[in-house]
CSV table of C-alpha atoms in Angstrom, one decimal:
chain,number,residue,atom,x,y,z
A,291,UNK,CA,0.0,0.0,0.0
A,292,UNK,CA,2.8,2.4,0.9
A,293,UNK,CA,4.6,1.5,-2.4
A,294,UNK,CA,1.4,2.3,-4.3
A,295,UNK,CA,1.0,5.6,-2.5
A,296,UNK,CA,4.6,6.6,-3.4
A,297,UNK,CA,4.2,5.6,-7.0
A,298,UNK,CA,0.9,7.5,-7.3
A,299,UNK,CA,2.4,10.6,-5.8
A,300,UNK,CA,4.8,10.8,-8.8
A,301,UNK,CA,2.1,10.4,-11.4
A,302,UNK,CA,0.4,13.0,-13.7
A,303,UNK,CA,-2.9,12.1,-12.0
A,304,UNK,CA,-1.5,13.2,-8.6
A,305,UNK,CA,-0.4,16.5,-10.1
A,306,UNK,CA,-3.8,17.1,-11.6
A,307,UNK,CA,-5.5,16.2,-8.4
A,308,UNK,CA,-3.4,18.8,-6.5
A,309,UNK,CA,-4.3,21.4,-9.2
A,310,UNK,CA,-8.0,20.5,-8.9
A,311,UNK,CA,-7.9,21.0,-5.1
A,312,UNK,CA,-6.0,24.3,-5.4
A,313,UNK,CA,-8.4,25.5,-8.1
A,314,UNK,CA,-11.5,24.5,-6.0
A,315,UNK,CA,-10.2,26.2,-2.9
A,316,UNK,CA,-9.3,29.3,-4.8
A,317,UNK,CA,-12.8,29.5,-6.3
A,318,UNK,CA,-14.4,28.9,-2.9
A,319,UNK,CA,-12.4,31.9,-1.5
A,320,UNK,CA,-13.2,34.1,-4.5
A,321,UNK,CA,-16.9,33.3,-4.3
A,322,UNK,CA,-17.0,34.0,-0.5
A,323,UNK,CA,-18.0,30.4,0.1
A,324,UNK,CA,-21.0,30.5,-2.3
A,325,UNK,CA,-19.5,27.6,-4.4
A,326,UNK,CA,-20.0,25.3,-1.4
A,327,UNK,CA,-23.7,25.8,-1.5
A,328,UNK,CA,-25.6,22.7,-2.6
A,329,UNK,CA,-27.1,24.3,-5.6
A,330,UNK,CA,-23.7,25.7,-6.8
A,331,UNK,CA,-22.0,22.3,-6.4
A,332,UNK,CA,-24.9,20.6,-8.2
A,333,UNK,CA,-24.6,23.0,-11.2
A,334,UNK,CA,-20.9,22.6,-11.3
A,335,UNK,CA,-21.0,18.8,-11.5
A,336,UNK,CA,-24.1,18.8,-13.8
A,337,UNK,CA,-22.2,20.7,-16.5
A,338,UNK,CA,-19.2,18.4,-16.0
A,339,UNK,CA,-20.8,15.2,-17.1
A,340,UNK,CA,-20.7,15.7,-20.8
A,341,UNK,CA,-17.1,17.1,-20.9
A,342,UNK,CA,-15.9,14.0,-19.0
A,343,UNK,CA,-17.6,11.7,-21.6
A,344,UNK,CA,-16.4,13.5,-24.7
A,345,UNK,CA,-12.8,13.5,-23.2
A,346,UNK,CA,-13.1,9.7,-22.7
A,347,UNK,CA,-14.4,9.3,-26.3
A,348,UNK,CA,-11.4,11.1,-27.6
A,349,UNK,CA,-9.0,9.3,-25.2
A,350,UNK,CA,-10.0,5.8,-26.4
A,351,UNK,CA,-9.2,6.8,-30.0
A,352,UNK,CA,-5.9,8.4,-29.0
A,353,UNK,CA,-5.0,5.1,-27.3
A,354,UNK,CA,-4.6,3.5,-30.7
A,355,UNK,CA,-2.8,6.5,-32.2
A,356,UNK,CA,-5.8,7.8,-34.0
A,357,UNK,CA,-7.8,11.1,-33.9
A,358,UNK,CA,-11.5,11.6,-33.9
A,359,UNK,CA,-12.6,15.0,-35.3
A,360,UNK,CA,-16.2,13.9,-35.5
A,361,UNK,CA,-16.8,13.9,-31.8
A,362,UNK,CA,-19.2,16.8,-31.8
A,363,UNK,CA,-20.9,15.8,-35.0
A,364,UNK,CA,-21.6,12.3,-33.8
A,365,UNK,CA,-22.9,13.5,-30.4
A,366,UNK,CA,-24.9,16.3,-32.0
A,367,UNK,CA,-26.5,14.1,-34.7
A,368,UNK,CA,-27.5,11.5,-32.0
A,369,UNK,CA,-28.9,14.2,-29.7
A,370,UNK,CA,-31.1,15.9,-32.3
A,371,UNK,CA,-32.2,12.5,-33.6
A,372,UNK,CA,-33.4,11.6,-30.0
A,373,UNK,CA,-35.2,14.9,-29.6
A,374,UNK,CA,-37.0,14.8,-32.9
A,375,UNK,CA,-38.0,11.2,-32.5
A,376,UNK,CA,-39.6,11.9,-29.1
A,377,UNK,CA,-41.1,15.4,-29.8
A,378,UNK,CA,-42.3,15.1,-33.4
A,379,UNK,CA,-42.8,11.3,-34.0
A,380,UNK,CA,-44.1,10.2,-30.6
A,381,UNK,CA,-41.4,7.5,-30.2
A,382,UNK,CA,-41.3,6.2,-26.6
A,383,UNK,CA,-38.5,7.7,-24.5
A,384,UNK,CA,-36.5,4.5,-24.0
A,385,UNK,CA,-36.8,3.5,-27.7
A,386,UNK,CA,-35.7,7.0,-28.9
A,387,UNK,CA,-32.8,7.2,-26.6
A,388,UNK,CA,-31.7,3.6,-27.6
A,389,UNK,CA,-32.0,4.6,-31.3
A,390,UNK,CA,-29.8,7.7,-30.7
A,391,UNK,CA,-27.2,5.6,-28.8
A,392,UNK,CA,-27.1,3.0,-31.6
A,393,UNK,CA,-26.8,5.7,-34.2
A,394,UNK,CA,-23.7,7.1,-32.4
A,395,UNK,CA,-22.2,3.7,-31.9
A,396,UNK,CA,-22.7,2.8,-35.6
A,397,UNK,CA,-21.2,6.1,-36.6
A,398,UNK,CA,-18.1,5.2,-34.6
A,399,UNK,CA,-18.0,1.8,-36.1
A,400,UNK,CA,-18.2,3.3,-39.6
A,401,UNK,CA,-15.3,5.6,-38.8
A,402,UNK,CA,-13.2,2.5,-37.7
A,403,UNK,CA,-14.1,0.5,-40.8
A,404,UNK,CA,-13.3,3.4,-43.1
A,405,UNK,CA,-9.9,3.9,-41.5
A,406,UNK,CA,-9.1,0.1,-41.8
A,407,UNK,CA,-10.5,-0.4,-45.3
A,408,UNK,CA,-9.2,2.7,-47.0
A,409,UNK,CA,-5.9,2.9,-45.0
A,410,UNK,CA,-6.5,6.7,-44.9
A,411,UNK,CA,-5.4,8.5,-41.7
A,412,UNK,CA,-8.2,8.8,-39.1
A,413,UNK,CA,-7.7,12.6,-39.2
A,414,UNK,CA,-9.0,12.7,-42.8
A,415,UNK,CA,-11.7,10.1,-42.3
A,416,UNK,CA,-13.2,11.7,-39.3
A,417,UNK,CA,-13.0,15.1,-40.9
A,418,UNK,CA,-15.1,13.7,-43.8
A,419,UNK,CA,-17.6,12.0,-41.6
A,420,UNK,CA,-17.8,15.1,-39.4
A,421,UNK,CA,-18.8,17.2,-42.4
A,422,UNK,CA,-21.4,14.6,-43.5
A,423,UNK,CA,-22.9,14.3,-40.1
A,424,UNK,CA,-23.1,18.1,-39.6
A,425,UNK,CA,-25.1,18.2,-42.9
A,426,UNK,CA,-27.4,15.4,-41.7
A,427,UNK,CA,-27.9,17.1,-38.3
A,428,UNK,CA,-29.0,20.3,-40.0
A,429,UNK,CA,-31.3,18.3,-42.3
A,430,UNK,CA,-32.9,16.6,-39.3
A,431,UNK,CA,-33.5,19.7,-37.1
A,432,UNK,CA,-33.1,22.6,-39.4
A,433,UNK,CA,-33.0,26.0,-37.7
A,434,UNK,CA,-35.5,25.2,-35.0
A,435,UNK,CA,-34.9,24.2,-31.4
A,436,UNK,CA,-36.7,21.0,-30.4
A,437,UNK,CA,-37.7,21.0,-26.7
A,438,UNK,CA,-41.2,19.4,-26.6
A,439,UNK,CA,-40.1,16.0,-25.4
A,440,UNK,CA,-41.4,14.2,-22.3
A,441,UNK,CA,-40.8,15.8,-18.9
A,442,UNK,CA,-39.4,12.6,-17.6
A,443,UNK,CA,-36.3,13.1,-19.7
A,444,UNK,CA,-35.7,16.6,-18.3
A,445,UNK,CA,-36.4,15.3,-14.8
A,446,UNK,CA,-33.7,12.7,-15.2
A,447,UNK,CA,-31.3,15.5,-16.3
A,448,UNK,CA,-32.0,17.7,-13.3
A,449,UNK,CA,-32.3,15.0,-10.6
A,450,UNK,CA,-29.6,15.0,-8.0
A,451,UNK,CA,-28.7,12.4,-5.3
A,452,UNK,CA,-28.8,14.0,-1.8
A,453,UNK,CA,-29.5,17.3,-3.7
A,454,UNK,CA,-25.8,17.7,-4.6
A,455,UNK,CA,-24.7,14.9,-6.9
A,456,UNK,CA,-26.4,15.1,-10.3
A,457,UNK,CA,-27.5,11.7,-11.6
A,458,UNK,CA,-26.0,12.5,-15.0
A,459,UNK,CA,-22.6,13.1,-13.4
A,460,UNK,CA,-22.8,9.7,-11.7
A,461,UNK,CA,-23.6,8.1,-15.0
A,462,UNK,CA,-20.4,9.7,-16.5
A,463,UNK,CA,-18.4,8.4,-13.6
A,464,UNK,CA,-19.8,4.9,-14.1
A,465,UNK,CA,-18.9,5.0,-17.8
A,466,UNK,CA,-15.4,6.1,-16.9
A,467,UNK,CA,-15.0,3.2,-14.4
A,468,UNK,CA,-16.3,0.7,-16.9
A,469,UNK,CA,-13.9,2.0,-19.6
A,470,UNK,CA,-11.0,1.8,-17.1
A,471,UNK,CA,-11.8,-1.8,-16.3
A,472,UNK,CA,-12.3,-2.7,-20.0
A,473,UNK,CA,-8.9,-1.2,-21.0
A,474,UNK,CA,-6.9,-2.6,-18.1
A,475,UNK,CA,-8.6,-5.9,-17.2
A,476,UNK,CA,-10.0,-7.4,-20.4
A,477,UNK,CA,-8.2,-9.0,-23.4
A,478,UNK,CA,-9.6,-6.6,-26.1
A,479,UNK,CA,-8.6,-3.6,-23.9
A,480,UNK,CA,-5.1,-4.7,-23.4
A,481,UNK,CA,-4.7,-5.6,-27.0
A,482,UNK,CA,-6.0,-2.1,-27.9
A,483,UNK,CA,-3.3,-0.5,-25.8
A,484,UNK,CA,-0.7,-2.9,-27.2
A,485,UNK,CA,-1.7,-1.9,-30.8
A,486,UNK,CA,-1.4,1.7,-29.9
A,487,UNK,CA,1.9,1.4,-28.1
A,488,UNK,CA,3.8,-0.7,-30.6
A,489,UNK,CA,1.8,-1.8,-33.7
A,490,UNK,CA,4.6,-3.9,-35.1
A,491,UNK,CA,5.2,-5.8,-31.8
A,492,UNK,CA,1.5,-6.3,-31.4
A,493,UNK,CA,1.1,-7.8,-34.9
A,494,UNK,CA,4.1,-10.1,-34.3
A,495,UNK,CA,2.3,-11.2,-31.1
A,496,UNK,CA,-0.8,-12.2,-33.1
A,497,UNK,CA,-2.9,-9.1,-32.2
A,498,UNK,CA,-5.0,-7.6,-35.0
A,499,UNK,CA,-4.3,-3.9,-35.1
A,500,UNK,CA,-7.2,-3.4,-37.5
A,501,UNK,CA,-9.6,-4.9,-35.0
A,502,UNK,CA,-8.2,-2.7,-32.3
A,503,UNK,CA,-8.8,0.4,-34.4
A,504,UNK,CA,-12.4,-0.6,-35.1
A,505,UNK,CA,-13.0,-1.4,-31.4
A,506,UNK,CA,-11.6,2.0,-30.4
A,507,UNK,CA,-13.7,4.0,-32.8
A,508,UNK,CA,-16.8,2.0,-31.9
A,509,UNK,CA,-16.2,2.5,-28.2
A,510,UNK,CA,-15.8,6.2,-28.9
A,511,UNK,CA,-19.1,6.3,-30.7
A,512,UNK,CA,-20.8,4.4,-27.9
A,513,UNK,CA,-19.5,6.9,-25.3
A,514,UNK,CA,-20.7,9.8,-27.4
A,515,UNK,CA,-24.1,8.1,-27.5
A,516,UNK,CA,-24.2,8.3,-23.8
A,517,UNK,CA,-23.1,11.9,-23.9
A,518,UNK,CA,-25.9,12.7,-26.3
A,519,UNK,CA,-28.4,11.1,-23.9
A,520,UNK,CA,-27.1,13.3,-21.1
A,521,UNK,CA,-27.2,16.3,-23.3
A,522,UNK,CA,-30.8,15.8,-24.3
A,523,UNK,CA,-31.7,15.3,-20.6
A,524,UNK,CA,-29.8,18.3,-19.2
A,525,UNK,CA,-30.4,20.9,-22.0
A,526,UNK,CA,-33.6,23.0,-22.4
A,527,UNK,CA,-33.7,21.8,-26.0
A,528,UNK,CA,-31.6,20.5,-29.0
A,529,UNK,CA,-30.7,22.3,-32.2
A,530,UNK,CA,-28.1,22.3,-34.9
A,531,UNK,CA,-25.5,23.9,-32.6
A,532,UNK,CA,-25.4,20.9,-30.2
A,533,UNK,CA,-21.9,19.4,-30.3
A,534,UNK,CA,-20.4,22.4,-32.1
A,535,UNK,CA,-18.1,23.2,-29.1
A,536,UNK,CA,-17.1,19.7,-28.2
A,537,UNK,CA,-13.9,19.3,-30.2
A,538,UNK,CA,-11.4,21.4,-28.2
A,539,UNK,CA,-12.6,20.0,-24.8
A,540,UNK,CA,-12.5,16.5,-26.2
A,541,UNK,CA,-8.8,16.9,-26.9
A,542,UNK,CA,-8.0,19.0,-23.9
A,543,UNK,CA,-9.1,16.5,-21.2
A,544,UNK,CA,-7.1,13.5,-22.4
A,545,UNK,CA,-4.0,15.4,-23.5
A,546,UNK,CA,-3.8,17.4,-20.2
A,547,UNK,CA,-4.6,14.1,-18.5
A,548,UNK,CA,-1.4,12.6,-19.9
A,549,UNK,CA,-2.5,10.8,-23.1
A,550,UNK,CA,0.1,10.3,-25.7
A,551,UNK,CA,-0.7,11.3,-29.3
A,552,UNK,CA,1.4,8.3,-30.4
A,553,UNK,CA,-1.0,5.9,-28.6
A,554,UNK,CA,-0.6,3.2,-26.1
A,555,UNK,CA,-1.8,5.1,-23.0
A,556,UNK,CA,-5.0,4.8,-21.1
A,557,UNK,CA,-5.4,7.8,-18.8
A,558,UNK,CA,-9.1,7.5,-17.6
A,559,UNK,CA,-8.5,9.1,-14.2
A,560,UNK,CA,-6.3,11.8,-15.7
A,561,UNK,CA,-8.9,12.6,-18.3
A,562,UNK,CA,-11.6,13.0,-15.6
A,563,UNK,CA,-9.4,15.2,-13.5
A,564,UNK,CA,-8.4,17.3,-16.5
A,565,UNK,CA,-12.1,17.8,-17.3
A,566,UNK,CA,-12.5,19.1,-13.8
A,567,UNK,CA,-9.7,21.6,-14.4
A,568,UNK,CA,-11.2,22.8,-17.7
A,569,UNK,CA,-14.6,23.2,-15.9
A,570,UNK,CA,-12.9,25.2,-13.1
A,571,UNK,CA,-11.3,27.5,-15.7
A,572,UNK,CA,-14.8,28.2,-17.1
A,573,UNK,CA,-16.2,28.7,-13.6
A,574,UNK,CA,-13.4,31.2,-12.9
A,575,UNK,CA,-14.2,33.1,-16.1
A,576,UNK,CA,-17.8,33.5,-14.9
A,577,UNK,CA,-16.7,34.4,-11.4
A,578,UNK,CA,-14.4,37.2,-12.6
A,579,UNK,CA,-16.6,38.2,-15.6
A,580,UNK,CA,-13.9,37.5,-18.1
A,581,UNK,CA,-14.4,37.2,-21.9
A,582,UNK,CA,-15.5,33.7,-23.0
A,583,UNK,CA,-12.6,33.6,-25.5
A,584,UNK,CA,-10.2,33.5,-22.5
A,585,UNK,CA,-11.3,30.0,-21.7
A,586,UNK,CA,-10.4,28.7,-25.2
A,587,UNK,CA,-7.1,30.7,-25.0
A,588,UNK,CA,-6.1,29.2,-21.6
A,589,UNK,CA,-7.3,25.7,-22.5
A,590,UNK,CA,-5.5,25.8,-25.9
A,591,UNK,CA,-2.3,27.1,-24.3
A,592,UNK,CA,-2.4,24.3,-21.7
A,593,UNK,CA,-3.0,21.7,-24.4
A,594,UNK,CA,-0.1,23.0,-26.4
A,595,UNK,CA,2.1,23.0,-23.3
A,596,UNK,CA,1.1,19.4,-22.5
A,597,UNK,CA,1.9,18.2,-26.0
A,598,UNK,CA,5.3,19.9,-25.9
A,599,UNK,CA,6.1,18.4,-22.4
A,600,UNK,CA,5.0,15.0,-23.6
A,601,UNK,CA,7.3,15.2,-26.6
A,602,UNK,CA,10.2,16.2,-24.4
A,603,UNK,CA,9.5,13.3,-22.0
A,604,UNK,CA,9.4,10.8,-24.9
A,605,UNK,CA,12.7,12.1,-26.3
A,606,UNK,CA,14.3,11.9,-22.9
A,607,UNK,CA,13.1,8.4,-22.5
A,608,UNK,CA,14.4,7.4,-25.9
A,609,UNK,CA,17.8,8.8,-25.1
A,610,UNK,CA,17.9,6.9,-21.9
A,611,UNK,CA,17.0,3.7,-23.7
A,612,UNK,CA,19.8,4.3,-26.3
A,613,UNK,CA,22.3,5.0,-23.5
A,614,UNK,CA,21.4,1.8,-21.7
A,615,UNK,CA,21.5,-0.4,-24.8
A,616,UNK,CA,25.3,-0.5,-25.2
A,617,UNK,CA,25.7,-1.4,-21.5
A,618,UNK,CA,23.3,-4.3,-22.0
A,619,UNK,CA,25.2,-5.5,-25.0
A,620,UNK,CA,28.5,-5.5,-23.2
A,621,UNK,CA,27.0,-7.3,-20.3
A,622,UNK,CA,25.6,-9.9,-22.7
A,623,UNK,CA,29.0,-10.4,-24.3
A,624,UNK,CA,30.8,-10.8,-21.0
A,625,UNK,CA,28.4,-13.5,-19.8
């Protein structure tokens, strides 16, 4: 237990946890304690659920060395589909939400299949599917806002356990926990990380890199399906702008959380903590009446800094490996 505590204290997650605590304490002081009120905490956590999920959706694709630019388009398309089905076609709530979830999952699956079948970089593939889905989203909802769906959906989005913990936030945490178990404790999850970390070694070990890419994109779509459900439940209505501001936060959370753009890393806890930090930045903007553009500026700067630091760490690790290699060779020759 002590060894684990020492190891955790040196991780990126521990650093992020400390930053979260400092941020929270600072905001509590700046708000004269108003942030500790039950309603303030509930609102803070309620608007954190979707950023956590879209960060995880991007993280699982980054784990295989891919990018998903269609995060917002998949989630927005699924969300407006659910809203229109319930409000304008009288589809039962459960069926409409299930259809929207399946649409997002299938969209993720299609992304994975296109990457594998065409051998085109995921950046280009998801850019294309993003454009297509944005057009479909506009076709489905047009310029109107759909909000006439059953009150039970909105009640689910506003319900809070003990008056503080929003149910939708707890759903996001459950998804994060299931994803962590899947990546660390199941064979497909470990194979996915192996494919992202070293595709050549994975293939020599009998692992299908193509299958890992498909699984990663499909998982990403499924997580976005859950994010779409929570969006419909927590928003006053859905329209063509849903998902339009998801792209930057989807990259910010996993990259700040320690994910490598080259793949092979699963930073579920880091992604969740980084989503907290981004949310705290937004809260600080509102508290100090700053321009909304400052949030994007700060988040973008932090993401860029995280990428640069990640590259420096990777190069330093490579140099250490090269320096150790001759010693290992000499030792082998002596024996």
